[in-house]
Coordinates of C-alpha atoms in Angstrom, one line a residue:
M1 CA -22.5 -43.3 42.2
K2 CA -20.7 -42.6 38.9
T3 CA -23.3 -40.0 38.0
I4 CA -22.9 -38.2 41.4
L5 CA -19.0 -38.2 41.0
T6 CA -19.3 -36.9 37.5
F7 CA -21.7 -34.2 38.6
A8 CA -19.3 -33.3 41.5
R9 CA -16.4 -33.1 39.1
G10 CA -18.4 -30.8 36.9
I11 CA -19.2 -28.5 39.8
T12 CA -15.6 -28.5 40.9
S13 CA -14.5 -27.6 37.3
V14 CA -17.0 -24.7 37.1
L15 CA -15.9 -23.4 40.5
A16 CA -12.3 -23.6 39.5
L17 CA -13.0 -21.8 36.2
S18 CA -15.0 -19.1 38.1
A19 CA -12.2 -18.6 40.5
L20 CA -9.7 -18.3 37.7
S21 CA -11.8 -15.7 35.8
A22 CA -12.3 -13.8 39.0
I23 CA -8.6 -13.3 39.5
A24 CA -7.6 -13.0 35.8
G25 CA -6.2 -9.7 34.8
P26 CA -5.4 -8.1 31.5
T27 CA -2.5 -9.4 29.5
V28 CA 0.2 -6.8 28.9
Y29 CA 2.5 -7.4 25.9
I30 CA 5.9 -5.7 26.0
P31 CA 8.4 -5.4 23.2
L32 CA 11.9 -5.6 24.4
G33 CA 13.9 -3.8 21.7
T34 CA 17.4 -5.2 21.5
G35 CA 16.1 -8.2 23.4
N36 CA 14.6 -9.3 20.0
Q37 CA 11.4 -10.6 21.6
V38 CA 7.9 -9.7 22.9
I39 CA 6.8 -10.9 26.3
A40 CA 3.4 -11.4 27.9
V41 CA 2.7 -10.3 31.4
D42 CA -0.3 -11.3 33.5
A43 CA -1.4 -8.0 35.0
A44 CA -3.2 -9.7 37.9
T45 CA 0.1 -11.1 39.3
D46 CA 2.6 -8.9 37.4
S47 CA 4.4 -12.0 36.3
I48 CA 5.8 -12.9 32.8
T49 CA 3.9 -15.8 31.4
T50 CA 5.6 -16.4 28.0
S51 CA 7.9 -14.9 25.4
Y52 CA 7.7 -14.6 21.6
P53 CA 11.1 -14.8 20.1
A54 CA 12.5 -13.9 16.6
V55 CA 11.1 -10.4 16.5
D56 CA 13.8 -8.0 15.3
N57 CA 14.4 -5.1 17.7
P58 CA 10.7 -4.4 18.3
H59 CA 9.7 -0.9 19.6
G60 CA 6.1 -0.2 18.6
L61 CA 3.5 -2.8 19.4
V62 CA -0.3 -3.1 19.1
A63 CA -2.8 -5.9 19.6
T64 CA -6.0 -6.7 17.9
P65 CA -9.0 -6.0 20.3
D66 CA -9.7 -9.7 20.6
G67 CA -6.1 -10.4 21.4
E68 CA -5.7 -12.9 18.5
Y69 CA -2.8 -11.1 16.9
L70 CA 0.1 -8.8 17.9
V71 CA 1.8 -6.5 15.4
A72 CA 5.3 -5.3 16.2
G73 CA 7.2 -2.7 14.4
S74 CA 11.0 -3.0 14.1
L75 CA 13.8 -0.4 14.5
L76 CA 15.9 -2.6 12.2
E77 CA 16.1 -1.7 8.5
T78 CA 18.4 -2.7 5.6
P79 CA 20.1 0.0 3.5
V80 CA 18.4 0.9 0.2
P81 CA 20.8 0.1 -2.6
A82 CA 22.3 3.1 -4.4
G83 CA 20.0 4.3 -7.1
G84 CA 17.1 2.3 -5.6
P85 CA 13.6 3.8 -5.1
S86 CA 13.3 5.8 -1.9
D87 CA 10.1 3.9 -1.0
A88 CA 11.7 0.5 -1.3
P89 CA 10.6 -1.8 1.5
N90 CA 13.5 -2.3 3.9
S91 CA 12.0 -3.1 7.2
K92 CA 9.2 -5.3 8.5
L93 CA 6.1 -5.5 10.7
F94 CA 6.1 -8.8 12.7
V95 CA 2.6 -10.4 13.1
V96 CA 2.6 -12.7 16.1
H97 CA -0.2 -15.2 17.0
P98 CA 0.0 -15.5 20.8
A99 CA -2.0 -18.7 20.9
H100 CA 0.4 -20.4 18.5
G101 CA 3.4 -18.8 20.2
H102 CA 5.3 -17.5 17.3
V103 CA 5.6 -15.1 14.4
M104 CA 3.0 -16.0 11.8
F105 CA 4.3 -13.8 9.0
T106 CA 5.9 -10.4 8.3
I107 CA 4.7 -7.4 6.3
P108 CA 7.3 -5.3 4.4
V109 CA 7.3 -1.6 5.1
S110 CA 9.5 1.3 4.0
G111 CA 11.7 2.6 6.8
W112 CA 12.0 1.5 10.4
T113 CA 8.9 1.8 12.6
H114 CA 8.8 4.0 15.7
H115 CA 5.3 3.6 17.2
Q116 CA 2.0 2.0 16.1
A117 CA -1.7 2.4 16.5
I118 CA -4.5 0.0 15.6
S119 CA -8.0 1.0 14.4
P120 CA -10.7 0.1 16.9
D121 CA -12.1 -2.6 14.6
G122 CA -8.7 -4.3 14.6
R123 CA -8.3 -4.2 10.8
Y124 CA -5.7 -1.4 10.2
V125 CA -2.3 -0.8 11.7
V126 CA -0.8 2.6 11.4
S127 CA 3.0 2.8 11.8
T128 CA 5.1 5.9 12.0
H129 CA 8.3 6.1 9.9
P130 CA 10.3 9.1 11.1
T131 CA 13.0 8.9 8.4
R132 CA 10.3 8.8 5.7
G133 CA 8.1 11.7 6.8
G134 CA 4.9 9.7 7.0
V135 CA 2.9 6.7 8.2
S136 CA 2.1 3.4 6.6
V137 CA -1.3 1.8 6.8
A138 CA -1.3 -2.0 6.8
D139 CA -4.5 -4.0 6.2
L140 CA -4.6 -7.1 8.4
Q141 CA -7.2 -8.7 6.1
T142 CA -4.8 -8.6 3.1
N143 CA -1.6 -8.5 5.2
Q144 CA 0.0 -5.7 3.1
V145 CA 0.5 -2.0 3.2
I146 CA -2.4 -0.3 1.4
K147 CA -1.4 3.3 1.8
T148 CA 1.5 5.6 2.8
I149 CA 0.6 9.1 4.0
A150 CA 2.9 12.1 4.2
T151 CA 2.1 13.6 7.6
G152 CA 5.1 15.8 8.2
P153 CA 8.7 15.6 9.3
A154 CA 9.7 12.9 11.8
P155 CA 6.2 11.5 12.7
N156 CA 6.3 9.8 16.1
Y157 CA 3.0 8.6 17.6
T158 CA -0.5 7.9 16.5
V159 CA -3.9 7.7 18.3
F160 CA -7.4 6.9 17.1
T161 CA -10.7 8.2 18.4
R162 CA -12.9 5.4 19.8
D163 CA -15.2 5.4 16.8
G164 CA -12.3 5.0 14.4
K165 CA -13.3 8.1 12.4
H166 CA -10.2 10.2 13.2
A167 CA -6.5 9.5 13.7
F168 CA -3.9 11.9 14.9
V169 CA -0.1 11.8 14.3
S170 CA 2.5 13.8 16.1
N171 CA 5.3 15.3 13.9
S172 CA 8.4 15.9 15.9
G173 CA 10.1 17.7 13.0
N174 CA 7.7 20.7 12.8
G175 CA 5.8 20.8 16.1
S176 CA 2.5 19.7 14.7
I177 CA -0.2 17.1 14.9
A178 CA -1.7 15.8 11.6
E179 CA -5.3 14.6 11.5
I180 CA -6.0 11.7 9.2
D181 CA -9.4 10.6 7.8
P182 CA -9.4 6.8 8.0
S183 CA -12.3 6.5 5.6
S184 CA -10.1 7.7 2.8
W185 CA -6.6 7.6 4.5
T186 CA -6.0 11.2 3.6
M187 CA -4.8 14.2 5.5
K188 CA -7.6 16.5 6.8
R189 CA -5.8 19.3 8.7
T190 CA -2.9 20.2 10.9
L191 CA -3.1 21.0 14.7
E192 CA -0.6 22.7 17.0
A193 CA 1.4 20.5 19.3
G194 CA 4.3 22.4 21.0
P195 CA 8.0 21.9 20.2
A196 CA 9.1 18.5 18.9
P197 CA 6.1 16.5 20.1
E198 CA 6.4 12.8 20.6
H199 CA 3.8 10.7 22.5
I200 CA 0.2 11.9 22.4
V201 CA -3.0 10.8 24.2
L202 CA -6.6 11.8 23.8
S203 CA -8.6 13.0 26.8
K204 CA -11.4 10.7 28.0
D205 CA -14.1 13.0 26.3
E206 CA -11.9 13.2 23.2
K207 CA -12.1 17.0 23.2
S208 CA -8.4 17.5 24.0
L209 CA -5.1 16.0 22.8
Y210 CA -2.2 16.0 25.2
S211 CA 1.2 16.1 23.5
L212 CA 4.5 15.4 25.1
N213 CA 7.4 17.8 24.3
P214 CA 10.4 16.0 25.6
M215 CA 13.2 18.5 25.1
A216 CA 11.1 21.4 26.3
G217 CA 10.0 19.4 29.3
T218 CA 6.3 20.2 28.8
V219 CA 3.0 18.7 28.0
S220 CA 0.7 20.7 25.7
A221 CA -3.1 20.5 25.9
V222 CA -4.5 20.9 22.4
S223 CA -8.2 21.6 21.6
V224 CA -9.3 19.1 19.0
E225 CA -12.0 21.5 17.8
S226 CA -9.8 24.6 17.3
G227 CA -6.5 22.8 16.8
K228 CA -4.8 25.3 19.1
I229 CA -2.8 24.8 22.3
V230 CA -4.9 25.9 25.2
E231 CA -2.6 25.0 28.2
T232 CA 1.0 24.1 28.7
Y233 CA 2.3 22.2 31.8
K234 CA 5.9 22.3 32.8
I235 CA 6.9 18.8 34.0
G236 CA 10.7 18.2 34.0
A237 CA 13.7 17.3 31.8
K238 CA 13.8 14.8 29.0
L239 CA 10.2 13.5 29.1
H240 CA 9.2 10.3 27.4
G241 CA 6.2 8.3 28.7
L242 CA 2.6 9.6 28.7
D243 CA -0.8 8.0 29.5
L244 CA -4.1 8.8 31.1
S245 CA -5.5 7.4 34.3
D246 CA -8.6 5.1 34.3
D247 CA -10.8 8.0 35.4
G248 CA -9.3 10.4 32.9
Q249 CA -8.4 12.9 35.5
T250 CA -4.7 12.3 35.8
L251 CA -1.9 12.3 33.2
F252 CA 1.2 10.2 34.0
V253 CA 4.5 11.4 32.6
T254 CA 8.0 10.2 33.0
S255 CA 11.2 12.3 33.2
S256 CA 14.2 10.1 32.5
T257 CA 16.7 12.9 33.4
D258 CA 15.0 13.8 36.7
N259 CA 14.3 10.1 37.5
K260 CA 10.7 10.6 38.3
L261 CA 7.1 9.7 37.5
V262 CA 4.8 12.6 37.6
A263 CA 1.0 12.5 38.2
L264 CA -0.5 15.6 36.7
D265 CA -4.0 16.5 38.0
L266 CA -5.9 17.9 35.0
S267 CA -8.5 19.6 37.1
N268 CA -6.1 22.0 38.8
G269 CA -2.7 21.4 37.3
S270 CA -1.2 20.1 40.6
Q271 CA 1.6 17.5 40.4
R272 CA 2.7 14.6 42.5
E273 CA 6.0 12.8 42.0
L274 CA 7.5 9.3 42.6
A275 CA 11.2 8.9 42.4
L276 CA 12.2 6.0 40.0
S277 CA 15.7 5.2 39.0
P278 CA 17.3 4.8 36.6
A279 CA 15.7 6.7 33.7
P280 CA 12.0 6.0 33.7
Y281 CA 10.9 5.6 30.1
H282 CA 7.8 4.2 28.5
L283 CA 4.6 3.9 30.5
N284 CA 1.1 2.5 30.2
T285 CA -1.9 2.6 32.5
I286 CA -3.2 -0.9 32.8
H287 CA -6.9 -0.1 32.7
G288 CA -9.1 -2.1 35.1
T289 CA -6.2 -2.8 37.5
G290 CA -5.4 0.6 39.0
K291 CA -1.8 0.1 38.0
V292 CA 0.7 2.0 35.9
Y293 CA 3.6 0.0 34.2
V294 CA 6.8 2.1 33.8
S295 CA 9.9 0.8 32.1
S296 CA 13.5 1.9 32.6
R297 CA 15.5 3.1 29.7
N298 CA 18.8 1.8 31.2
E299 CA 17.8 -1.5 32.9
P300 CA 15.7 -4.5 32.1
V301 CA 12.9 -3.7 34.6
V302 CA 9.3 -2.5 34.6
W303 CA 8.1 -0.8 37.8
V304 CA 4.5 -1.4 38.9
V305 CA 2.9 1.8 40.4
D306 CA -0.5 2.3 42.0
Q307 CA -2.5 5.0 40.1
K308 CA -4.2 6.4 43.2
T309 CA -1.4 6.5 45.7
L310 CA 1.5 6.8 43.3
K311 CA 3.4 4.2 45.4
L312 CA 5.7 1.6 44.0
V313 CA 4.0 -1.8 44.5
G314 CA 6.1 -4.1 42.4
K315 CA 8.8 -4.7 39.9
I316 CA 9.0 -7.0 36.9
K317 CA 12.5 -8.1 35.8
L318 CA 12.7 -8.5 32.1
P319 CA 14.7 -11.3 30.4
A320 CA 16.6 -8.9 28.1
G321 CA 16.5 -5.5 26.5
V322 CA 14.2 -2.7 27.8
G323 CA 10.4 -2.2 27.6
H324 CA 8.9 0.0 24.9
Q325 CA 5.3 0.6 23.6
M326 CA 3.1 -1.8 25.5
A327 CA -0.2 -3.4 24.2
I328 CA -2.9 -4.3 26.7
V329 CA -5.6 -7.0 26.0
P330 CA -8.4 -7.1 28.6

């Protein structure tokens, strides 16, 4: 009888675990800026599951591919003393261990961090430092910055190719995109980008880069091969968020002035719009869920939008601050 009960409990446990894995969704980590914390959201239920405090004004955020670590950049920096070296570390990267629930350690960097990217193997974190004219490369095996690279004035956003052999950095100060060779962490060439580019994303086939030009209200399509702009799409006023749909056919763009989310069909240039107010801001497509998360610049909320229908299907109320660059762990 005891054997039968034990067997039954085992079957029940397996079924329960199977059910949980069937409904489990990606975890979305969201830095809350002046809220001084990072939260975790279950993308299956769009509910906040936990919060990681003691992260100073986080804006950029990445996760290692296995989800073991989060690395948050900070908008907070301390003044460099008069006469001190210009590259003196005066800000930090915060390394969070989600399983332990707290900041494990910090990595000193020079200048506040805007956005971040992580190499596909999870070893290197590239942070943009707009006031320093370049990016830092932190090695998560040694927990220190191993290289700083001058990319151009006011670098904003970085993306890696899937094989990790190329990285691209937008430079808002001169309308360019810098290509970096991660094998040597050196500059390779400069591509066009449109005026004052900020967020960038690679096409699914990685033959095109899409750069957001917020003040011009446009998105530029840049050929990776030629480095030239091949198409320009007019979207709206004061753009900010940018990401690609699961199938790679649609670009999602936010206009904080026009209070709208735009879905741009890359096959024909047509556009659909969803009114969101106030001030839609950062966005991320949550791959595998058919959802887009869009934060508000003015209120502590994240809207949940269906990728296909462009309908609002939910809202996540944040505990503080506003949502910035999100990191998704499958």
